């Protein structure tokens, strides 16, 4: 998908590229392209229902909304495998990556990437466990239980042991069979698969709501992209368009149980 806007030069954004102030994590090499090139290209993970295409769908429309408030160039993105988006975090061909949530302030302080200064909205995360052994948030967070449960979740620093989800559908099916203790994931994508595959041995509990952000490399290009796209997000929010577009991606927690449907 290429999201176009009229091309003009924004001097304040160009000046931002001269400094590398935003990132205090592990620095990554600069890309071969110009640090202040105005066109921004991202990569994203396939997510059922909300991020299946870079042309249409809730997340694509959200990025188009942000792009309408970025007159300096164009914003584009493509869908890539989980490993390419989350684990291969150098700057090759990707100015920004998504989706990711900020689990706590300064969570990116020791990482090879930085979070966008502006969030797109708040994403509800649900703790999915097996109906025969339902878990609560406190069960996962309690220090005495560290490493007691096998939890699969996005590859971020949760503050407790977890294994990275590689295939969400497979993880939920394994959970339904009782082969893992819990899966922690964003509500809309996981709920869609629970309903689609009639995974009725799963228990749901609200875990938390997190800022939904983009992430960029820890280098001067990453700083420039962060400034540019954060300004566009802020402008889209001020217009009221961002909130409407985000409501089609993620909703507040919906209280229901698969076994009751």
PDB file of C-alpha atoms in Angstrom:
ATOM      1  CA  UNK A   1       0.000   0.000   0.000  1.00  0.00           C
ATOM      2  CA  UNK A   2       1.243   3.474  -0.777  1.00  0.00           C
ATOM      3  CA  UNK A   3      -0.536   6.303   1.046  1.00  0.00           C
ATOM      4  CA  UNK A   4       0.115   9.536  -0.757  1.00  0.00           C
ATOM      5  CA  UNK A   5       0.007  13.150   0.353  1.00  0.00           C
ATOM      6  CA  UNK A   6       1.182  16.325  -1.392  1.00  0.00           C
ATOM      7  CA  UNK A   7       4.970  16.685  -1.264  1.00  0.00           C
ATOM      8  CA  UNK A   8       6.382  19.720   0.475  1.00  0.00           C
ATOM      9  CA  UNK A   9       9.552  20.191   2.502  1.00  0.00           C
ATOM     10  CA  UNK A  10       9.045  20.581   6.249  1.00  0.00           C
ATOM     11  CA  UNK A  11      12.141  22.339   7.551  1.00  0.00           C
ATOM     12  CA  UNK A  12      11.598  21.536  11.265  1.00  0.00           C
ATOM     13  CA  UNK A  13      11.445  17.826  10.455  1.00  0.00           C
ATOM     14  CA  UNK A  14      14.571  18.033   8.345  1.00  0.00           C
ATOM     15  CA  UNK A  15      16.399  19.702  11.201  1.00  0.00           C
ATOM     16  CA  UNK A  16      15.327  16.949  13.578  1.00  0.00           C
ATOM     17  CA  UNK A  17      17.356  14.476  11.558  1.00  0.00           C
ATOM     18  CA  UNK A  18      20.554  16.256  12.492  1.00  0.00           C
ATOM     19  CA  UNK A  19      20.264  15.050  16.079  1.00  0.00           C
ATOM     20  CA  UNK A  20      19.929  11.577  17.604  1.00  0.00           C
ATOM     21  CA  UNK A  21      18.190  12.356  20.872  1.00  0.00           C
ATOM     22  CA  UNK A  22      15.131  10.138  20.996  1.00  0.00           C
ATOM     23  CA  UNK A  23      16.756   6.774  21.588  1.00  0.00           C
ATOM     24  CA  UNK A  24      18.764   5.597  24.573  1.00  0.00           C
ATOM     25  CA  UNK A  25      18.794   1.931  23.633  1.00  0.00           C
ATOM     26  CA  UNK A  26      21.219  -0.074  21.513  1.00  0.00           C
ATOM     27  CA  UNK A  27      22.184   1.945  18.438  1.00  0.00           C
ATOM     28  CA  UNK A  28      21.595   0.344  15.043  1.00  0.00           C
ATOM     29  CA  UNK A  29      23.440   1.137  11.795  1.00  0.00           C
ATOM     30  CA  UNK A  30      22.178   3.965   9.641  1.00  0.00           C
ATOM     31  CA  UNK A  31      20.445   2.959   6.384  1.00  0.00           C
ATOM     32  CA  UNK A  32      22.126   3.760   3.080  1.00  0.00           C
ATOM     33  CA  UNK A  33      19.339   6.170   2.127  1.00  0.00           C
ATOM     34  CA  UNK A  34      19.173   9.786   3.250  1.00  0.00           C
ATOM     35  CA  UNK A  35      18.471  10.265   6.945  1.00  0.00           C
ATOM     36  CA  UNK A  36      15.780  12.867   6.229  1.00  0.00           C
ATOM     37  CA  UNK A  37      14.136  11.265   3.184  1.00  0.00           C
ATOM     38  CA  UNK A  38      10.470  12.292   3.586  1.00  0.00           C
ATOM     39  CA  UNK A  39       8.835   9.086   2.291  1.00  0.00           C
ATOM     40  CA  UNK A  40       8.250   6.617   5.133  1.00  0.00           C
ATOM     41  CA  UNK A  41       7.943   2.858   4.608  1.00  0.00           C
ATOM     42  CA  UNK A  42       6.851   0.406   7.288  1.00  0.00           C
ATOM     43  CA  UNK A  43       6.390  -3.302   7.821  1.00  0.00           C
ATOM     44  CA  UNK A  44       3.613  -4.986   9.788  1.00  0.00           C
ATOM     45  CA  UNK A  45       2.557  -8.431  10.986  1.00  0.00           C
ATOM     46  CA  UNK A  46      -0.511 -10.148   9.516  1.00  0.00           C
ATOM     47  CA  UNK A  47      -3.315 -10.096  12.087  1.00  0.00           C
ATOM     48  CA  UNK A  48      -6.713 -11.686  11.413  1.00  0.00           C
ATOM     49  CA  UNK A  49      -9.540  -9.233  10.812  1.00  0.00           C
ATOM     50  CA  UNK A  50      -7.609  -6.036  11.561  1.00  0.00           C
ATOM     51  CA  UNK A  51      -4.381  -6.309   9.552  1.00  0.00           C
ATOM     52  CA  UNK A  52      -4.806  -8.723   6.676  1.00  0.00           C
ATOM     53  CA  UNK A  53      -4.007  -6.329   3.827  1.00  0.00           C
ATOM     54  CA  UNK A  54      -1.925  -3.237   3.197  1.00  0.00           C
ATOM     55  CA  UNK A  55      -4.672  -1.889   0.932  1.00  0.00           C
ATOM     56  CA  UNK A  56      -7.856  -2.174   2.980  1.00  0.00           C
ATOM     57  CA  UNK A  57      -9.083  -3.096   6.425  1.00  0.00           C
ATOM     58  CA  UNK A  58      -9.044  -1.377   9.836  1.00  0.00           C
ATOM     59  CA  UNK A  59      -5.281  -0.898  10.230  1.00  0.00           C
ATOM     60  CA  UNK A  60      -4.773   0.125   6.592  1.00  0.00           C
ATOM     61  CA  UNK A  61      -7.484   2.773   6.976  1.00  0.00           C
ATOM     62  CA  UNK A  62      -5.869   3.955  10.212  1.00  0.00           C
ATOM     63  CA  UNK A  63      -2.529   4.460   8.439  1.00  0.00           C
ATOM     64  CA  UNK A  64      -4.298   6.295   5.614  1.00  0.00           C
ATOM     65  CA  UNK A  65      -5.860   8.610   8.196  1.00  0.00           C
ATOM     66  CA  UNK A  66      -2.436   9.388   9.672  1.00  0.00           C
ATOM     67  CA  UNK A  67      -1.001   9.900   6.181  1.00  0.00           C
ATOM     68  CA  UNK A  68      -3.582  12.570   5.384  1.00  0.00           C
ATOM     69  CA  UNK A  69      -1.888  14.631   8.059  1.00  0.00           C
ATOM     70  CA  UNK A  70       1.613  14.053   6.693  1.00  0.00           C
ATOM     71  CA  UNK A  71       2.022  16.474   3.758  1.00  0.00           C
ATOM     72  CA  UNK A  72       5.812  16.094   3.600  1.00  0.00           C
ATOM     73  CA  UNK A  73       5.786  12.818   1.643  1.00  0.00           C
ATOM     74  CA  UNK A  74       4.051   9.452   1.451  1.00  0.00           C
ATOM     75  CA  UNK A  75       3.577   6.650   3.953  1.00  0.00           C
ATOM     76  CA  UNK A  76       3.540   3.019   2.813  1.00  0.00           C
ATOM     77  CA  UNK A  77       3.711  -0.368   4.460  1.00  0.00           C
ATOM     78  CA  UNK A  78       3.798  -4.058   3.627  1.00  0.00           C
ATOM     79  CA  UNK A  79       3.020  -7.205   5.592  1.00  0.00           C
ATOM     80  CA  UNK A  80       5.951  -9.387   6.657  1.00  0.00           C
ATOM     81  CA  UNK A  81       6.475 -12.481   8.851  1.00  0.00           C
ATOM     82  CA  UNK A  82       6.564 -12.061  12.634  1.00  0.00           C
ATOM     83  CA  UNK A  83      10.313 -12.713  12.842  1.00  0.00           C
ATOM     84  CA  UNK A  84      11.119 -10.058  10.238  1.00  0.00           C
ATOM     85  CA  UNK A  85       9.057  -7.412  12.028  1.00  0.00           C
ATOM     86  CA  UNK A  86       9.921  -8.043  15.669  1.00  0.00           C
ATOM     87  CA  UNK A  87      13.249  -9.845  15.823  1.00  0.00           C
ATOM     88  CA  UNK A  88      15.237  -8.479  12.871  1.00  0.00           C
ATOM     89  CA  UNK A  89      15.246  -4.874  14.062  1.00  0.00           C
ATOM     90  CA  UNK A  90      17.911  -3.304  11.895  1.00  0.00           C
ATOM     91  CA  UNK A  91      16.919  -0.559   9.452  1.00  0.00           C
ATOM     92  CA  UNK A  92      16.874  -2.548   6.199  1.00  0.00           C
ATOM     93  CA  UNK A  93      13.898  -1.373   4.187  1.00  0.00           C
ATOM     94  CA  UNK A  94      11.784  -0.468   7.219  1.00  0.00           C
ATOM     95  CA  UNK A  95      11.447   3.039   8.614  1.00  0.00           C
ATOM     96  CA  UNK A  96       8.817   1.931  11.125  1.00  0.00           C
ATOM     97  CA  UNK A  97       7.194  -1.292  12.327  1.00  0.00           C
ATOM     98  CA  UNK A  98       3.857  -2.141  13.898  1.00  0.00           C
ATOM     99  CA  UNK A  99       1.802  -3.118  15.759  1.00  0.00           C
ATOM    100  CA  UNK A 100       3.383  -3.026  19.185  1.00  0.00           C
ATOM    101  CA  UNK A 101       2.250  -1.757  22.561  1.00  0.00           C
ATOM    102  CA  UNK A 102       4.157   0.064  25.280  1.00  0.00           C
ATOM    103  CA  UNK A 103       3.818  -2.070  28.393  1.00  0.00           C
ATOM    104  CA  UNK A 104       5.370   0.552  30.700  1.00  0.00           C
ATOM    105  CA  UNK A 105       7.110   3.920  30.579  1.00  0.00           C
ATOM    106  CA  UNK A 106      10.652   3.718  29.177  1.00  0.00           C
ATOM    107  CA  UNK A 107      10.033   0.102  28.140  1.00  0.00           C
ATOM    108  CA  UNK A 108      12.224   0.699  25.096  1.00  0.00           C
ATOM    109  CA  UNK A 109      15.157   2.033  27.134  1.00  0.00           C
ATOM    110  CA  UNK A 110      17.464  -0.944  26.590  1.00  0.00           C
ATOM    111  CA  UNK A 111      16.192  -2.153  23.222  1.00  0.00           C
ATOM    112  CA  UNK A 112      17.469  -1.666  19.647  1.00  0.00           C
ATOM    113  CA  UNK A 113      14.336   0.330  18.813  1.00  0.00           C
ATOM    114  CA  UNK A 114      12.322   3.314  20.016  1.00  0.00           C
ATOM    115  CA  UNK A 115       8.576   3.804  20.374  1.00  0.00           C
ATOM    116  CA  UNK A 116       6.703   6.584  18.621  1.00  0.00           C
ATOM    117  CA  UNK A 117       6.211   9.630  20.826  1.00  0.00           C
ATOM    118  CA  UNK A 118       2.483   9.561  20.052  1.00  0.00           C
ATOM    119  CA  UNK A 119       0.198   6.556  20.459  1.00  0.00           C
ATOM    120  CA  UNK A 120      -2.533   5.725  17.969  1.00  0.00           C
ATOM    121  CA  UNK A 121      -4.920   4.599  20.720  1.00  0.00           C
ATOM    122  CA  UNK A 122      -5.133   2.043  23.507  1.00  0.00           C
ATOM    123  CA  UNK A 123      -5.297  -1.664  22.781  1.00  0.00           C
ATOM    124  CA  UNK A 124      -7.040  -4.055  25.169  1.00  0.00           C
ATOM    125  CA  UNK A 125      -5.090  -7.210  25.996  1.00  0.00           C
ATOM    126  CA  UNK A 126      -6.914 -10.298  27.169  1.00  0.00           C
ATOM    127  CA  UNK A 127      -5.493 -13.166  29.216  1.00  0.00           C
ATOM    128  CA  UNK A 128      -6.683 -16.396  27.600  1.00  0.00           C
ATOM    129  CA  UNK A 129      -6.352 -19.538  29.705  1.00  0.00           C
ATOM    130  CA  UNK A 130      -7.875 -23.020  29.682  1.00  0.00           C
ATOM    131  CA  UNK A 131     -11.364 -23.325  31.118  1.00  0.00           C
ATOM    132  CA  UNK A 132     -10.250 -26.238  33.297  1.00  0.00           C
ATOM    133  CA  UNK A 133      -7.518 -24.090  34.873  1.00  0.00           C
ATOM    134  CA  UNK A 134      -8.563 -20.442  34.506  1.00  0.00           C
ATOM    135  CA  UNK A 135      -5.909 -17.861  35.336  1.00  0.00           C
ATOM    136  CA  UNK A 136      -6.217 -14.284  36.528  1.00  0.00           C
ATOM    137  CA  UNK A 137      -3.846 -11.402  35.957  1.00  0.00           C
ATOM    138  CA  UNK A 138      -2.592 -11.667  39.547  1.00  0.00           C
ATOM    139  CA  UNK A 139      -1.687 -15.321  38.938  1.00  0.00           C
ATOM    140  CA  UNK A 140       0.642 -14.286  36.146  1.00  0.00           C
ATOM    141  CA  UNK A 141       2.140 -11.282  37.926  1.00  0.00           C
ATOM    142  CA  UNK A 142       2.613 -12.761  41.411  1.00  0.00           C
ATOM    143  CA  UNK A 143       6.349 -13.123  42.045  1.00  0.00           C
ATOM    144  CA  UNK A 144       5.943 -16.551  43.625  1.00  0.00           C
ATOM    145  CA  UNK A 145       4.504 -17.821  40.352  1.00  0.00           C
ATOM    146  CA  UNK A 146       7.331 -16.635  38.101  1.00  0.00           C
ATOM    147  CA  UNK A 147       8.221 -19.385  35.614  1.00  0.00           C
ATOM    148  CA  UNK A 148       5.384 -21.540  36.981  1.00  0.00           C
ATOM    149  CA  UNK A 149       3.121 -21.024  33.985  1.00  0.00           C
ATOM    150  CA  UNK A 150       3.820 -21.377  30.268  1.00  0.00           C
ATOM    151  CA  UNK A 151       2.612 -18.076  28.829  1.00  0.00           C
ATOM    152  CA  UNK A 152       2.733 -17.204  25.141  1.00  0.00           C
ATOM    153  CA  UNK A 153       2.589 -13.512  24.231  1.00  0.00           C
ATOM    154  CA  UNK A 154       4.029 -10.849  21.912  1.00  0.00           C
ATOM    155  CA  UNK A 155       7.837 -10.598  22.187  1.00  0.00           C
ATOM    156  CA  UNK A 156       8.134  -7.643  24.562  1.00  0.00           C
ATOM    157  CA  UNK A 157       9.486  -7.333  28.095  1.00  0.00           C
ATOM    158  CA  UNK A 158       6.399  -8.129  30.147  1.00  0.00           C
ATOM    159  CA  UNK A 159       8.242  -8.389  33.445  1.00  0.00           C
ATOM    160  CA  UNK A 160       7.470 -12.109  33.674  1.00  0.00           C
ATOM    161  CA  UNK A 161       8.647 -15.150  31.661  1.00  0.00           C
ATOM    162  CA  UNK A 162       6.896 -15.670  28.353  1.00  0.00           C
ATOM    163  CA  UNK A 163       7.418 -17.371  25.017  1.00  0.00           C
ATOM    164  CA  UNK A 164       6.908 -15.464  21.792  1.00  0.00           C
ATOM    165  CA  UNK A 165       3.774 -16.238  19.790  1.00  0.00           C
ATOM    166  CA  UNK A 166       4.770 -17.191  16.259  1.00  0.00           C
ATOM    167  CA  UNK A 167       1.363 -18.374  15.035  1.00  0.00           C
ATOM    168  CA  UNK A 168      -1.578 -17.010  17.028  1.00  0.00           C
ATOM    169  CA  UNK A 169      -4.059 -19.545  15.687  1.00  0.00           C
ATOM    170  CA  UNK A 170      -1.804 -22.447  16.652  1.00  0.00           C
ATOM    171  CA  UNK A 171      -1.159 -20.976  20.122  1.00  0.00           C
ATOM    172  CA  UNK A 172      -4.885 -20.636  20.822  1.00  0.00           C
ATOM    173  CA  UNK A 173      -5.599 -24.149  19.584  1.00  0.00           C
ATOM    174  CA  UNK A 174      -2.836 -25.484  21.854  1.00  0.00           C
ATOM    175  CA  UNK A 175      -4.360 -23.542  24.730  1.00  0.00           C
ATOM    176  CA  UNK A 176      -7.804 -24.970  23.993  1.00  0.00           C
ATOM    177  CA  UNK A 177      -6.267 -28.459  24.324  1.00  0.00           C
ATOM    178  CA  UNK A 178      -4.547 -27.541  27.598  1.00  0.00           C
ATOM    179  CA  UNK A 179      -1.017 -27.788  26.203  1.00  0.00           C
ATOM    180  CA  UNK A 180      -0.067 -24.264  27.296  1.00  0.00           C
ATOM    181  CA  UNK A 181      -1.282 -22.366  30.348  1.00  0.00           C
ATOM    182  CA  UNK A 182      -2.069 -18.964  28.848  1.00  0.00           C
ATOM    183  CA  UNK A 183      -1.975 -16.796  25.762  1.00  0.00           C
ATOM    184  CA  UNK A 184      -1.832 -13.024  26.131  1.00  0.00           C
ATOM    185  CA  UNK A 185      -2.945 -11.112  23.051  1.00  0.00           C
ATOM    186  CA  UNK A 186      -4.934  -8.183  21.708  1.00  0.00           C
ATOM    187  CA  UNK A 187      -8.661  -8.707  22.046  1.00  0.00           C
ATOM    188  CA  UNK A 188      -9.969  -8.378  18.487  1.00  0.00           C
ATOM    189  CA  UNK A 189      -7.526 -10.684  16.706  1.00  0.00           C
ATOM    190  CA  UNK A 190      -7.657 -13.443  19.318  1.00  0.00           C
ATOM    191  CA  UNK A 191     -11.438 -13.251  19.809  1.00  0.00           C
ATOM    192  CA  UNK A 192     -11.949 -13.623  16.075  1.00  0.00           C
ATOM    193  CA  UNK A 193      -9.973 -16.896  16.070  1.00  0.00           C
ATOM    194  CA  UNK A 194     -11.657 -18.179  19.233  1.00  0.00           C
ATOM    195  CA  UNK A 195     -15.061 -17.686  17.599  1.00  0.00           C
ATOM    196  CA  UNK A 196     -14.009 -18.909  14.153  1.00  0.00           C
ATOM    197  CA  UNK A 197     -12.595 -22.203  15.422  1.00  0.00           C
ATOM    198  CA  UNK A 198     -15.140 -22.634  18.247  1.00  0.00           C
ATOM    199  CA  UNK A 199     -12.452 -22.865  20.918  1.00  0.00           C
ATOM    200  CA  UNK A 200     -14.927 -23.321  23.731  1.00  0.00           C
ATOM    201  CA  UNK A 201     -12.478 -24.610  26.335  1.00  0.00           C
ATOM    202  CA  UNK A 202     -10.886 -21.181  26.674  1.00  0.00           C
ATOM    203  CA  UNK A 203     -11.457 -18.700  29.497  1.00  0.00           C
ATOM    204  CA  UNK A 204     -11.063 -14.937  28.962  1.00  0.00           C
ATOM    205  CA  UNK A 205     -10.040 -12.234  31.446  1.00  0.00           C
ATOM    206  CA  UNK A 206      -9.187  -8.589  30.919  1.00  0.00           C
ATOM    207  CA  UNK A 207      -5.448  -8.105  31.418  1.00  0.00           C
ATOM    208  CA  UNK A 208      -4.733  -4.420  30.700  1.00  0.00           C
ATOM    209  CA  UNK A 209      -4.973  -1.597  28.169  1.00  0.00           C
ATOM    210  CA  UNK A 210      -1.723  -0.444  26.578  1.00  0.00           C
ATOM    211  CA  UNK A 211      -0.675   2.453  24.326  1.00  0.00           C
ATOM    212  CA  UNK A 212      -0.692   1.211  20.724  1.00  0.00           C
ATOM    213  CA  UNK A 213       2.458   2.619  19.113  1.00  0.00           C
ATOM    214  CA  UNK A 214       4.860   2.218  16.206  1.00  0.00           C
ATOM    215  CA  UNK A 215       8.546   1.448  16.649  1.00  0.00           C
ATOM    216  CA  UNK A 216      11.652   2.592  14.807  1.00  0.00           C
ATOM    217  CA  UNK A 217      15.384   1.949  14.806  1.00  0.00           C
ATOM    218  CA  UNK A 218      17.763   3.537  17.305  1.00  0.00           C
ATOM    219  CA  UNK A 219      19.622   5.814  14.921  1.00  0.00           C
ATOM    220  CA  UNK A 220      19.300   9.253  13.316  1.00  0.00           C
ATOM    221  CA  UNK A 221      16.889   7.933  10.679  1.00  0.00           C
ATOM    222  CA  UNK A 222      14.733   6.457  13.414  1.00  0.00           C
ATOM    223  CA  UNK A 223      14.700   9.792  15.226  1.00  0.00           C
ATOM    224  CA  UNK A 224      13.637  11.593  12.058  1.00  0.00           C
ATOM    225  CA  UNK A 225      10.865   9.082  11.323  1.00  0.00           C
ATOM    226  CA  UNK A 226       9.649   9.250  14.919  1.00  0.00           C
ATOM    227  CA  UNK A 227       9.371  13.023  14.808  1.00  0.00           C
ATOM    228  CA  UNK A 228       7.651  12.950  11.406  1.00  0.00           C
ATOM    229  CA  UNK A 229       5.070  10.260  12.070  1.00  0.00           C
ATOM    230  CA  UNK A 230       4.374  11.407  15.643  1.00  0.00           C
ATOM    231  CA  UNK A 231       3.540  14.869  14.345  1.00  0.00           C
ATOM    232  CA  UNK A 232       1.121  13.307  11.850  1.00  0.00           C
ATOM    233  CA  UNK A 233      -0.524  11.173  14.560  1.00  0.00           C
ATOM    234  CA  UNK A 234      -0.901  14.226  16.798  1.00  0.00           C
ATOM    235  CA  UNK A 235      -2.471  16.230  13.985  1.00  0.00           C
ATOM    236  CA  UNK A 236      -4.846  13.373  13.110  1.00  0.00           C
ATOM    237  CA  UNK A 237      -5.940  13.200  16.747  1.00  0.00           C
ATOM    238  CA  UNK A 238      -6.524  16.957  16.904  1.00  0.00           C
ATOM    239  CA  UNK A 239      -8.797  16.669  13.850  1.00  0.00           C
ATOM    240  CA  UNK A 240     -10.883  13.913  15.476  1.00  0.00           C
ATOM    241  CA  UNK A 241     -10.199  11.544  12.572  1.00  0.00           C
ATOM    242  CA  UNK A 242      -7.721   9.360  14.436  1.00  0.00           C
ATOM    243  CA  UNK A 243     -10.171   8.359  17.164  1.00  0.00           C
ATOM    244  CA  UNK A 244     -12.832   7.324  14.643  1.00  0.00           C
ATOM    245  CA  UNK A 245     -10.362   5.266  12.613  1.00  0.00           C
ATOM    246  CA  UNK A 246      -8.874   3.609  15.689  1.00  0.00           C
ATOM    247  CA  UNK A 247     -12.303   2.566  16.975  1.00  0.00           C
ATOM    248  CA  UNK A 248     -12.522   0.281  13.931  1.00  0.00           C
ATOM    249  CA  UNK A 249      -9.250  -1.410  14.967  1.00  0.00           C
ATOM    250  CA  UNK A 250      -9.618  -1.916  18.716  1.00  0.00           C
ATOM    251  CA  UNK A 251     -12.500  -1.555  21.177  1.00  0.00           C
ATOM    252  CA  UNK A 252     -12.658  -1.473  25.001  1.00  0.00           C
ATOM    253  CA  UNK A 253     -12.794  -4.843  26.743  1.00  0.00           C
ATOM    254  CA  UNK A 254     -15.827  -6.967  25.823  1.00  0.00           C
ATOM    255  CA  UNK A 255     -16.931  -9.209  28.702  1.00  0.00           C
ATOM    256  CA  UNK A 256     -17.954 -12.655  27.397  1.00  0.00           C
ATOM    257  CA  UNK A 257     -16.879 -16.306  27.644  1.00  0.00           C
ATOM    258  CA  UNK A 258     -16.560 -18.771  24.724  1.00  0.00           C
ATOM    259  CA  UNK A 259     -18.330 -21.573  26.607  1.00  0.00           C
ATOM    260  CA  UNK A 260     -21.420 -19.368  27.042  1.00  0.00           C
ATOM    261  CA  UNK A 261     -21.925 -18.645  23.377  1.00  0.00           C
TER     262      UNK A 261
END
